């Protein structure tokens, strides 16, 4: 039998059962009678020609192999529909009253300030709420709905809930105070030598980067959640570490910091990505700002 097209309502009922764990709980969430929920799923199974839930002998309805197979596509349809409705609301309601964004602390300040200055001139009536976070905390803020979009650093996280895009990168330099032992070494610094000294490493407040490191060489490391504190400790000669080049250019010119030539496989670059919840795409003003930050020089 040729499968028939399910309705969006049937897909919503199917997902509600999966997410709540029972037909009765799905009925309460959707504000319908349990018999209506059972009828909707029976019709969906009949139209698709497959059994989605194993009901016999289980206290809770369990997904069959066929049910698991269509679960991802069903979620994709629901997310796409939510995104379409959110975009339509944005078009009909006009500009947002406020744009909230979260950016990675490594994003060059000059790039951020330039984009925000242009945003202020283009959208003078739109309020702005800005957060600066490190690593996974950017993604977490977007996932939790605390920001309409984010400019994040490298984070390998696949999620149907997130839409990501490229947003350039920044060069990282290994630096130390001029009187630091590594800075006093003649010629390139071997990775083995670097490992013997405290490396100052940026960490974050979220759990999304647990067990992941970026550019960590030393077995002796101090973890800091604030880039400003890391910068201050570097200037004080407390250790060495990787910093975004734009942030330390003036220190290098004035001799307050020295670039270390640590032997690595290649130049260390810190890539950025735009990201937003797929079911809540940014409105017109937020979209403009996100693209400006992604493509600004």
PDB file of C-alpha atoms in Angstrom:
ATOM      1  CA  UNK A   1       0.000   0.000   0.000  1.00  0.00           C
ATOM      2  CA  UNK A   2       1.310   3.436  -0.919  1.00  0.00           C
ATOM      3  CA  UNK A   3       1.853   5.602   2.202  1.00  0.00           C
ATOM      4  CA  UNK A   4      -0.411   8.649   2.457  1.00  0.00           C
ATOM      5  CA  UNK A   5       0.738  12.103   3.524  1.00  0.00           C
ATOM      6  CA  UNK A   6       0.393  12.675   7.273  1.00  0.00           C
ATOM      7  CA  UNK A   7      -0.975  15.965   8.565  1.00  0.00           C
ATOM      8  CA  UNK A   8       1.104  18.369  10.657  1.00  0.00           C
ATOM      9  CA  UNK A   9      -1.334  17.780  13.510  1.00  0.00           C
ATOM     10  CA  UNK A  10      -0.634  14.043  13.416  1.00  0.00           C
ATOM     11  CA  UNK A  11       3.118  14.755  13.517  1.00  0.00           C
ATOM     12  CA  UNK A  12       2.569  17.054  16.529  1.00  0.00           C
ATOM     13  CA  UNK A  13       0.639  14.295  18.337  1.00  0.00           C
ATOM     14  CA  UNK A  14       3.364  11.734  17.552  1.00  0.00           C
ATOM     15  CA  UNK A  15       6.106  14.023  18.936  1.00  0.00           C
ATOM     16  CA  UNK A  16       4.048  14.872  22.020  1.00  0.00           C
ATOM     17  CA  UNK A  17       3.760  11.175  22.903  1.00  0.00           C
ATOM     18  CA  UNK A  18       7.498  10.648  22.410  1.00  0.00           C
ATOM     19  CA  UNK A  19       8.397  13.705  24.504  1.00  0.00           C
ATOM     20  CA  UNK A  20       5.922  13.125  27.356  1.00  0.00           C
ATOM     21  CA  UNK A  21       6.221   9.320  27.462  1.00  0.00           C
ATOM     22  CA  UNK A  22       2.539   8.411  27.321  1.00  0.00           C
ATOM     23  CA  UNK A  23      -0.712   8.937  25.434  1.00  0.00           C
ATOM     24  CA  UNK A  24      -2.347  10.406  28.546  1.00  0.00           C
ATOM     25  CA  UNK A  25       0.463  12.915  29.141  1.00  0.00           C
ATOM     26  CA  UNK A  26       0.384  13.926  25.466  1.00  0.00           C
ATOM     27  CA  UNK A  27      -3.378  14.480  25.767  1.00  0.00           C
ATOM     28  CA  UNK A  28      -2.852  16.767  28.761  1.00  0.00           C
ATOM     29  CA  UNK A  29      -0.124  18.739  26.976  1.00  0.00           C
ATOM     30  CA  UNK A  30      -2.261  19.226  23.867  1.00  0.00           C
ATOM     31  CA  UNK A  31      -5.485  19.781  25.790  1.00  0.00           C
ATOM     32  CA  UNK A  32      -7.324  16.878  24.162  1.00  0.00           C
ATOM     33  CA  UNK A  33      -9.040  13.679  25.227  1.00  0.00           C
ATOM     34  CA  UNK A  34      -6.870  10.539  25.376  1.00  0.00           C
ATOM     35  CA  UNK A  35      -9.196   8.867  22.881  1.00  0.00           C
ATOM     36  CA  UNK A  36      -8.510  11.655  20.374  1.00  0.00           C
ATOM     37  CA  UNK A  37      -4.751  11.094  20.758  1.00  0.00           C
ATOM     38  CA  UNK A  38      -5.128   7.324  20.243  1.00  0.00           C
ATOM     39  CA  UNK A  39      -7.317   7.906  17.193  1.00  0.00           C
ATOM     40  CA  UNK A  40      -4.798  10.339  15.658  1.00  0.00           C
ATOM     41  CA  UNK A  41      -1.923   7.861  16.060  1.00  0.00           C
ATOM     42  CA  UNK A  42      -3.995   4.958  14.725  1.00  0.00           C
ATOM     43  CA  UNK A  43      -4.800   7.019  11.626  1.00  0.00           C
ATOM     44  CA  UNK A  44      -1.141   8.039  11.228  1.00  0.00           C
ATOM     45  CA  UNK A  45       0.007   4.412  11.440  1.00  0.00           C
ATOM     46  CA  UNK A  46      -2.666   3.405   8.922  1.00  0.00           C
ATOM     47  CA  UNK A  47      -1.644   6.151   6.495  1.00  0.00           C
ATOM     48  CA  UNK A  48       2.067   5.335   6.726  1.00  0.00           C
ATOM     49  CA  UNK A  49       1.498   1.567   6.740  1.00  0.00           C
ATOM     50  CA  UNK A  50       3.767   1.025   9.786  1.00  0.00           C
ATOM     51  CA  UNK A  51       3.401   0.558  13.544  1.00  0.00           C
ATOM     52  CA  UNK A  52       4.985   3.442  15.435  1.00  0.00           C
ATOM     53  CA  UNK A  53       4.498   2.328  19.034  1.00  0.00           C
ATOM     54  CA  UNK A  54       4.686  -1.102  20.669  1.00  0.00           C
ATOM     55  CA  UNK A  55       1.783  -0.914  23.101  1.00  0.00           C
ATOM     56  CA  UNK A  56       1.362  -4.517  24.286  1.00  0.00           C
ATOM     57  CA  UNK A  57       3.166  -5.607  27.451  1.00  0.00           C
ATOM     58  CA  UNK A  58       4.680  -2.197  28.208  1.00  0.00           C
ATOM     59  CA  UNK A  59       3.712   0.318  30.867  1.00  0.00           C
ATOM     60  CA  UNK A  60       4.684   3.134  28.517  1.00  0.00           C
ATOM     61  CA  UNK A  61       4.373   3.211  24.735  1.00  0.00           C
ATOM     62  CA  UNK A  62       7.764   2.275  23.249  1.00  0.00           C
ATOM     63  CA  UNK A  63       8.887   3.332  19.799  1.00  0.00           C
ATOM     64  CA  UNK A  64       9.198   0.538  17.255  1.00  0.00           C
ATOM     65  CA  UNK A  65      12.090   0.467  14.791  1.00  0.00           C
ATOM     66  CA  UNK A  66       9.827   2.203  12.287  1.00  0.00           C
ATOM     67  CA  UNK A  67       8.897   4.826  14.874  1.00  0.00           C
ATOM     68  CA  UNK A  68      12.543   5.547  15.625  1.00  0.00           C
ATOM     69  CA  UNK A  69      13.277   5.760  11.906  1.00  0.00           C
ATOM     70  CA  UNK A  70      10.775   8.557  11.305  1.00  0.00           C
ATOM     71  CA  UNK A  71      11.377  10.398  14.601  1.00  0.00           C
ATOM     72  CA  UNK A  72      14.245  12.543  13.308  1.00  0.00           C
ATOM     73  CA  UNK A  73      12.334  13.559  10.164  1.00  0.00           C
ATOM     74  CA  UNK A  74       9.263  14.349  12.256  1.00  0.00           C
ATOM     75  CA  UNK A  75      11.295  16.629  14.499  1.00  0.00           C
ATOM     76  CA  UNK A  76      12.805  18.271  11.448  1.00  0.00           C
ATOM     77  CA  UNK A  77       9.333  19.003  10.070  1.00  0.00           C
ATOM     78  CA  UNK A  78       8.183  20.465  13.383  1.00  0.00           C
ATOM     79  CA  UNK A  79      11.291  22.659  13.703  1.00  0.00           C
ATOM     80  CA  UNK A  80      10.933  23.853  10.099  1.00  0.00           C
ATOM     81  CA  UNK A  81       7.285  24.746  10.706  1.00  0.00           C
ATOM     82  CA  UNK A  82       8.126  26.633  13.913  1.00  0.00           C
ATOM     83  CA  UNK A  83      10.828  28.512  12.012  1.00  0.00           C
ATOM     84  CA  UNK A  84       8.432  29.404   9.203  1.00  0.00           C
ATOM     85  CA  UNK A  85       5.846  30.712  11.681  1.00  0.00           C
ATOM     86  CA  UNK A  86       8.482  32.707  13.573  1.00  0.00           C
ATOM     87  CA  UNK A  87       9.729  34.266  10.334  1.00  0.00           C
ATOM     88  CA  UNK A  88       6.170  35.102   9.316  1.00  0.00           C
ATOM     89  CA  UNK A  89       5.558  36.768  12.693  1.00  0.00           C
ATOM     90  CA  UNK A  90       8.709  38.824  12.217  1.00  0.00           C
ATOM     91  CA  UNK A  91       7.558  39.982   8.777  1.00  0.00           C
ATOM     92  CA  UNK A  92       4.072  40.928   9.954  1.00  0.00           C
ATOM     93  CA  UNK A  93       5.110  42.541  13.230  1.00  0.00           C
ATOM     94  CA  UNK A  94       7.996  44.566  11.766  1.00  0.00           C
ATOM     95  CA  UNK A  95      11.186  45.396  13.655  1.00  0.00           C
ATOM     96  CA  UNK A  96      11.954  43.858  17.017  1.00  0.00           C
ATOM     97  CA  UNK A  97      11.726  46.097  20.087  1.00  0.00           C
ATOM     98  CA  UNK A  98      15.018  44.618  21.297  1.00  0.00           C
ATOM     99  CA  UNK A  99      17.811  42.486  19.850  1.00  0.00           C
ATOM    100  CA  UNK A 100      19.668  40.169  22.217  1.00  0.00           C
ATOM    101  CA  UNK A 101      22.941  38.577  21.166  1.00  0.00           C
ATOM    102  CA  UNK A 102      25.820  36.695  22.726  1.00  0.00           C
ATOM    103  CA  UNK A 103      29.348  36.736  21.314  1.00  0.00           C
ATOM    104  CA  UNK A 104      32.504  34.797  22.011  1.00  0.00           C
ATOM    105  CA  UNK A 105      35.032  36.711  24.083  1.00  0.00           C
ATOM    106  CA  UNK A 106      37.664  36.063  21.385  1.00  0.00           C
ATOM    107  CA  UNK A 107      35.727  38.118  18.808  1.00  0.00           C
ATOM    108  CA  UNK A 108      37.899  41.189  18.067  1.00  0.00           C
ATOM    109  CA  UNK A 109      36.492  44.236  19.874  1.00  0.00           C
ATOM    110  CA  UNK A 110      37.110  46.458  16.852  1.00  0.00           C
ATOM    111  CA  UNK A 111      34.917  44.233  14.675  1.00  0.00           C
ATOM    112  CA  UNK A 112      32.164  44.147  17.293  1.00  0.00           C
ATOM    113  CA  UNK A 113      32.196  47.913  17.940  1.00  0.00           C
ATOM    114  CA  UNK A 114      32.118  48.735  14.221  1.00  0.00           C
ATOM    115  CA  UNK A 115      29.109  46.464  13.612  1.00  0.00           C
ATOM    116  CA  UNK A 116      27.242  47.819  16.648  1.00  0.00           C
ATOM    117  CA  UNK A 117      27.906  51.412  15.592  1.00  0.00           C
ATOM    118  CA  UNK A 118      26.415  50.698  12.163  1.00  0.00           C
ATOM    119  CA  UNK A 119      23.490  48.897  13.822  1.00  0.00           C
ATOM    120  CA  UNK A 120      22.816  51.930  16.048  1.00  0.00           C
ATOM    121  CA  UNK A 121      22.621  54.201  13.005  1.00  0.00           C
ATOM    122  CA  UNK A 122      20.494  51.840  10.915  1.00  0.00           C
ATOM    123  CA  UNK A 123      18.060  50.795  13.685  1.00  0.00           C
ATOM    124  CA  UNK A 124      17.923  53.722  16.152  1.00  0.00           C
ATOM    125  CA  UNK A 125      14.633  52.548  17.708  1.00  0.00           C
ATOM    126  CA  UNK A 126      15.796  48.988  18.482  1.00  0.00           C
ATOM    127  CA  UNK A 127      17.237  48.327  21.954  1.00  0.00           C
ATOM    128  CA  UNK A 128      20.233  46.028  22.308  1.00  0.00           C
ATOM    129  CA  UNK A 129      21.191  43.425  24.896  1.00  0.00           C
ATOM    130  CA  UNK A 130      24.752  42.055  24.586  1.00  0.00           C
ATOM    131  CA  UNK A 131      26.424  39.201  26.456  1.00  0.00           C
ATOM    132  CA  UNK A 132      30.064  38.154  26.124  1.00  0.00           C
ATOM    133  CA  UNK A 133      30.849  34.540  26.967  1.00  0.00           C
ATOM    134  CA  UNK A 134      33.540  31.933  26.306  1.00  0.00           C
ATOM    135  CA  UNK A 135      33.356  28.713  24.298  1.00  0.00           C
ATOM    136  CA  UNK A 136      30.262  26.608  25.037  1.00  0.00           C
ATOM    137  CA  UNK A 137      28.529  29.299  27.103  1.00  0.00           C
ATOM    138  CA  UNK A 138      27.667  31.096  23.835  1.00  0.00           C
ATOM    139  CA  UNK A 139      25.869  28.048  22.467  1.00  0.00           C
ATOM    140  CA  UNK A 140      24.153  27.416  25.794  1.00  0.00           C
ATOM    141  CA  UNK A 141      22.753  30.965  25.887  1.00  0.00           C
ATOM    142  CA  UNK A 142      21.263  30.516  22.404  1.00  0.00           C
ATOM    143  CA  UNK A 143      19.837  27.078  23.209  1.00  0.00           C
ATOM    144  CA  UNK A 144      18.194  28.443  26.363  1.00  0.00           C
ATOM    145  CA  UNK A 145      16.621  31.310  24.429  1.00  0.00           C
ATOM    146  CA  UNK A 146      18.595  33.992  26.283  1.00  0.00           C
ATOM    147  CA  UNK A 147      19.855  35.396  22.960  1.00  0.00           C
ATOM    148  CA  UNK A 148      18.303  35.657  19.499  1.00  0.00           C
ATOM    149  CA  UNK A 149      21.623  34.642  17.962  1.00  0.00           C
ATOM    150  CA  UNK A 150      25.250  34.117  18.834  1.00  0.00           C
ATOM    151  CA  UNK A 151      28.726  34.406  17.369  1.00  0.00           C
ATOM    152  CA  UNK A 152      30.450  31.356  18.803  1.00  0.00           C
ATOM    153  CA  UNK A 153      33.926  29.935  18.729  1.00  0.00           C
ATOM    154  CA  UNK A 154      34.795  26.332  17.837  1.00  0.00           C
ATOM    155  CA  UNK A 155      32.347  23.884  19.361  1.00  0.00           C
ATOM    156  CA  UNK A 156      31.660  20.518  17.765  1.00  0.00           C
ATOM    157  CA  UNK A 157      28.021  20.065  18.654  1.00  0.00           C
ATOM    158  CA  UNK A 158      25.430  18.668  16.263  1.00  0.00           C
ATOM    159  CA  UNK A 159      21.836  19.590  17.082  1.00  0.00           C
ATOM    160  CA  UNK A 160      18.634  19.798  15.061  1.00  0.00           C
ATOM    161  CA  UNK A 161      17.774  22.806  17.204  1.00  0.00           C
ATOM    162  CA  UNK A 162      20.692  24.900  15.920  1.00  0.00           C
ATOM    163  CA  UNK A 163      21.396  26.530  12.569  1.00  0.00           C
ATOM    164  CA  UNK A 164      25.059  27.427  12.102  1.00  0.00           C
ATOM    165  CA  UNK A 165      27.077  29.355   9.542  1.00  0.00           C
ATOM    166  CA  UNK A 166      30.691  30.546   9.057  1.00  0.00           C
ATOM    167  CA  UNK A 167      31.729  33.889  10.557  1.00  0.00           C
ATOM    168  CA  UNK A 168      35.462  34.193   9.902  1.00  0.00           C
ATOM    169  CA  UNK A 169      38.277  33.554  12.358  1.00  0.00           C
ATOM    170  CA  UNK A 170      40.968  35.266  14.402  1.00  0.00           C
ATOM    171  CA  UNK A 171      44.651  34.386  14.577  1.00  0.00           C
ATOM    172  CA  UNK A 172      45.917  33.249  17.962  1.00  0.00           C
ATOM    173  CA  UNK A 173      49.451  34.011  19.148  1.00  0.00           C
ATOM    174  CA  UNK A 174      51.343  32.272  21.913  1.00  0.00           C
ATOM    175  CA  UNK A 175      52.657  35.071  24.131  1.00  0.00           C
ATOM    176  CA  UNK A 176      54.443  35.631  27.432  1.00  0.00           C
ATOM    177  CA  UNK A 177      55.998  38.489  29.381  1.00  0.00           C
ATOM    178  CA  UNK A 178      59.505  39.442  28.146  1.00  0.00           C
ATOM    179  CA  UNK A 179      61.138  38.088  31.329  1.00  0.00           C
ATOM    180  CA  UNK A 180      59.321  34.743  31.178  1.00  0.00           C
ATOM    181  CA  UNK A 181      61.701  31.749  30.784  1.00  0.00           C
ATOM    182  CA  UNK A 182      60.152  30.790  27.426  1.00  0.00           C
ATOM    183  CA  UNK A 183      60.613  34.335  26.101  1.00  0.00           C
ATOM    184  CA  UNK A 184      64.303  34.236  27.046  1.00  0.00           C
ATOM    185  CA  UNK A 185      64.978  31.092  24.997  1.00  0.00           C
ATOM    186  CA  UNK A 186      66.913  31.590  21.779  1.00  0.00           C
ATOM    187  CA  UNK A 187      65.202  30.324  18.625  1.00  0.00           C
ATOM    188  CA  UNK A 188      61.948  28.350  18.368  1.00  0.00           C
ATOM    189  CA  UNK A 189      60.459  26.915  21.567  1.00  0.00           C
ATOM    190  CA  UNK A 190      59.836  23.190  21.425  1.00  0.00           C
ATOM    191  CA  UNK A 191      56.458  21.809  22.507  1.00  0.00           C
ATOM    192  CA  UNK A 192      58.324  19.798  25.144  1.00  0.00           C
ATOM    193  CA  UNK A 193      59.793  22.973  26.643  1.00  0.00           C
ATOM    194  CA  UNK A 194      56.407  24.712  26.620  1.00  0.00           C
ATOM    195  CA  UNK A 195      54.855  21.799  28.473  1.00  0.00           C
ATOM    196  CA  UNK A 196      57.154  22.450  31.444  1.00  0.00           C
ATOM    197  CA  UNK A 197      55.657  25.898  32.114  1.00  0.00           C
ATOM    198  CA  UNK A 198      52.226  26.995  33.292  1.00  0.00           C
ATOM    199  CA  UNK A 199      49.863  27.617  30.381  1.00  0.00           C
ATOM    200  CA  UNK A 200      46.981  30.009  31.041  1.00  0.00           C
ATOM    201  CA  UNK A 201      43.878  28.483  29.425  1.00  0.00           C
ATOM    202  CA  UNK A 202      40.471  30.022  28.833  1.00  0.00           C
ATOM    203  CA  UNK A 203      37.542  27.956  30.058  1.00  0.00           C
ATOM    204  CA  UNK A 204      33.816  28.644  30.273  1.00  0.00           C
ATOM    205  CA  UNK A 205      30.861  28.506  32.628  1.00  0.00           C
ATOM    206  CA  UNK A 206      28.885  25.901  30.680  1.00  0.00           C
ATOM    207  CA  UNK A 207      29.146  22.128  30.664  1.00  0.00           C
ATOM    208  CA  UNK A 208      29.255  21.942  26.853  1.00  0.00           C
ATOM    209  CA  UNK A 209      33.067  21.924  26.660  1.00  0.00           C
ATOM    210  CA  UNK A 210      33.725  19.424  29.432  1.00  0.00           C
ATOM    211  CA  UNK A 211      36.793  17.379  28.490  1.00  0.00           C
ATOM    212  CA  UNK A 212      37.586  19.534  25.429  1.00  0.00           C
ATOM    213  CA  UNK A 213      40.591  21.811  25.052  1.00  0.00           C
ATOM    214  CA  UNK A 214      41.596  24.253  22.331  1.00  0.00           C
ATOM    215  CA  UNK A 215      45.297  24.918  21.796  1.00  0.00           C
ATOM    216  CA  UNK A 216      46.387  23.371  25.092  1.00  0.00           C
ATOM    217  CA  UNK A 217      49.997  22.125  25.078  1.00  0.00           C
ATOM    218  CA  UNK A 218      51.177  22.228  28.668  1.00  0.00           C
ATOM    219  CA  UNK A 219      50.462  19.596  31.307  1.00  0.00           C
ATOM    220  CA  UNK A 220      50.593  22.459  33.820  1.00  0.00           C
ATOM    221  CA  UNK A 221      47.609  24.701  33.218  1.00  0.00           C
ATOM    222  CA  UNK A 222      45.639  27.353  35.044  1.00  0.00           C
ATOM    223  CA  UNK A 223      41.987  27.620  33.941  1.00  0.00           C
ATOM    224  CA  UNK A 224      40.370  31.051  33.800  1.00  0.00           C
ATOM    225  CA  UNK A 225      36.829  31.965  32.748  1.00  0.00           C
ATOM    226  CA  UNK A 226      37.752  35.589  32.032  1.00  0.00           C
ATOM    227  CA  UNK A 227      39.932  36.683  29.114  1.00  0.00           C
ATOM    228  CA  UNK A 228      40.780  39.960  30.855  1.00  0.00           C
ATOM    229  CA  UNK A 229      42.142  38.061  33.847  1.00  0.00           C
ATOM    230  CA  UNK A 230      44.177  35.847  31.520  1.00  0.00           C
ATOM    231  CA  UNK A 231      45.603  38.945  29.840  1.00  0.00           C
ATOM    232  CA  UNK A 232      46.540  40.473  33.205  1.00  0.00           C
ATOM    233  CA  UNK A 233      48.305  37.285  34.364  1.00  0.00           C
ATOM    234  CA  UNK A 234      50.230  37.097  31.082  1.00  0.00           C
ATOM    235  CA  UNK A 235      51.425  40.691  31.557  1.00  0.00           C
ATOM    236  CA  UNK A 236      52.470  39.805  35.101  1.00  0.00           C
ATOM    237  CA  UNK A 237      54.597  36.894  33.863  1.00  0.00           C
ATOM    238  CA  UNK A 238      52.495  34.264  35.645  1.00  0.00           C
ATOM    239  CA  UNK A 239      52.483  31.948  32.631  1.00  0.00           C
ATOM    240  CA  UNK A 240      52.209  31.797  28.860  1.00  0.00           C
ATOM    241  CA  UNK A 241      49.136  31.384  26.687  1.00  0.00           C
ATOM    242  CA  UNK A 242      47.383  31.856  23.367  1.00  0.00           C
ATOM    243  CA  UNK A 243      45.662  35.200  22.810  1.00  0.00           C
ATOM    244  CA  UNK A 244      43.772  36.731  19.867  1.00  0.00           C
ATOM    245  CA  UNK A 245      46.312  38.774  17.903  1.00  0.00           C
ATOM    246  CA  UNK A 246      44.251  42.012  17.792  1.00  0.00           C
ATOM    247  CA  UNK A 247      44.056  42.030  21.599  1.00  0.00           C
ATOM    248  CA  UNK A 248      47.830  41.858  22.144  1.00  0.00           C
ATOM    249  CA  UNK A 249      49.125  43.877  19.160  1.00  0.00           C
ATOM    250  CA  UNK A 250      49.710  46.977  21.313  1.00  0.00           C
ATOM    251  CA  UNK A 251      51.414  44.909  24.025  1.00  0.00           C
ATOM    252  CA  UNK A 252      53.775  43.426  21.421  1.00  0.00           C
ATOM    253  CA  UNK A 253      54.606  46.880  20.015  1.00  0.00           C
ATOM    254  CA  UNK A 254      55.362  48.278  23.474  1.00  0.00           C
ATOM    255  CA  UNK A 255      57.335  45.206  24.571  1.00  0.00           C
ATOM    256  CA  UNK A 256      54.957  44.280  27.380  1.00  0.00           C
ATOM    257  CA  UNK A 257      54.489  40.835  25.777  1.00  0.00           C
ATOM    258  CA  UNK A 258      56.606  38.729  23.427  1.00  0.00           C
ATOM    259  CA  UNK A 259      55.337  36.360  20.737  1.00  0.00           C
ATOM    260  CA  UNK A 260      56.613  32.840  21.340  1.00  0.00           C
ATOM    261  CA  UNK A 261      57.611  30.711  18.372  1.00  0.00           C
ATOM    262  CA  UNK A 262      56.341  27.425  19.735  1.00  0.00           C
ATOM    263  CA  UNK A 263      56.805  24.517  17.364  1.00  0.00           C
ATOM    264  CA  UNK A 264      53.285  23.471  16.325  1.00  0.00           C
ATOM    265  CA  UNK A 265      51.854  21.725  13.223  1.00  0.00           C
ATOM    266  CA  UNK A 266      50.628  25.059  11.859  1.00  0.00           C
ATOM    267  CA  UNK A 267      49.226  28.487  12.617  1.00  0.00           C
ATOM    268  CA  UNK A 268      46.555  28.418  15.293  1.00  0.00           C
ATOM    269  CA  UNK A 269      43.305  30.021  14.140  1.00  0.00           C
ATOM    270  CA  UNK A 270      40.144  30.381  16.200  1.00  0.00           C
ATOM    271  CA  UNK A 271      37.100  30.019  13.921  1.00  0.00           C
ATOM    272  CA  UNK A 272      33.772  31.755  14.562  1.00  0.00           C
ATOM    273  CA  UNK A 273      30.239  30.648  13.683  1.00  0.00           C
ATOM    274  CA  UNK A 274      26.846  32.298  13.652  1.00  0.00           C
ATOM    275  CA  UNK A 275      24.174  30.269  15.371  1.00  0.00           C
ATOM    276  CA  UNK A 276      20.511  30.576  16.256  1.00  0.00           C
ATOM    277  CA  UNK A 277      17.687  28.267  17.223  1.00  0.00           C
ATOM    278  CA  UNK A 278      16.184  26.722  14.090  1.00  0.00           C
ATOM    279  CA  UNK A 279      12.680  27.089  15.537  1.00  0.00           C
ATOM    280  CA  UNK A 280      13.189  30.784  16.357  1.00  0.00           C
ATOM    281  CA  UNK A 281      15.128  32.507  13.552  1.00  0.00           C
ATOM    282  CA  UNK A 282      16.234  36.092  14.258  1.00  0.00           C
ATOM    283  CA  UNK A 283      14.008  38.965  13.155  1.00  0.00           C
ATOM    284  CA  UNK A 284      14.962  41.586  10.545  1.00  0.00           C
ATOM    285  CA  UNK A 285      17.172  43.766  12.767  1.00  0.00           C
ATOM    286  CA  UNK A 286      18.880  40.780  14.431  1.00  0.00           C
ATOM    287  CA  UNK A 287      19.415  39.116  11.032  1.00  0.00           C
ATOM    288  CA  UNK A 288      21.093  42.269   9.702  1.00  0.00           C
ATOM    289  CA  UNK A 289      23.401  42.461  12.713  1.00  0.00           C
ATOM    290  CA  UNK A 290      24.240  38.752  12.557  1.00  0.00           C
ATOM    291  CA  UNK A 291      25.249  39.015   8.885  1.00  0.00           C
ATOM    292  CA  UNK A 292      27.225  42.181   9.566  1.00  0.00           C
ATOM    293  CA  UNK A 293      29.222  40.454  12.306  1.00  0.00           C
ATOM    294  CA  UNK A 294      29.740  37.371  10.137  1.00  0.00           C
ATOM    295  CA  UNK A 295      31.103  39.197   7.102  1.00  0.00           C
ATOM    296  CA  UNK A 296      32.701  42.346   8.559  1.00  0.00           C
ATOM    297  CA  UNK A 297      36.434  42.713   7.969  1.00  0.00           C
TER     298      UNK A 297
END
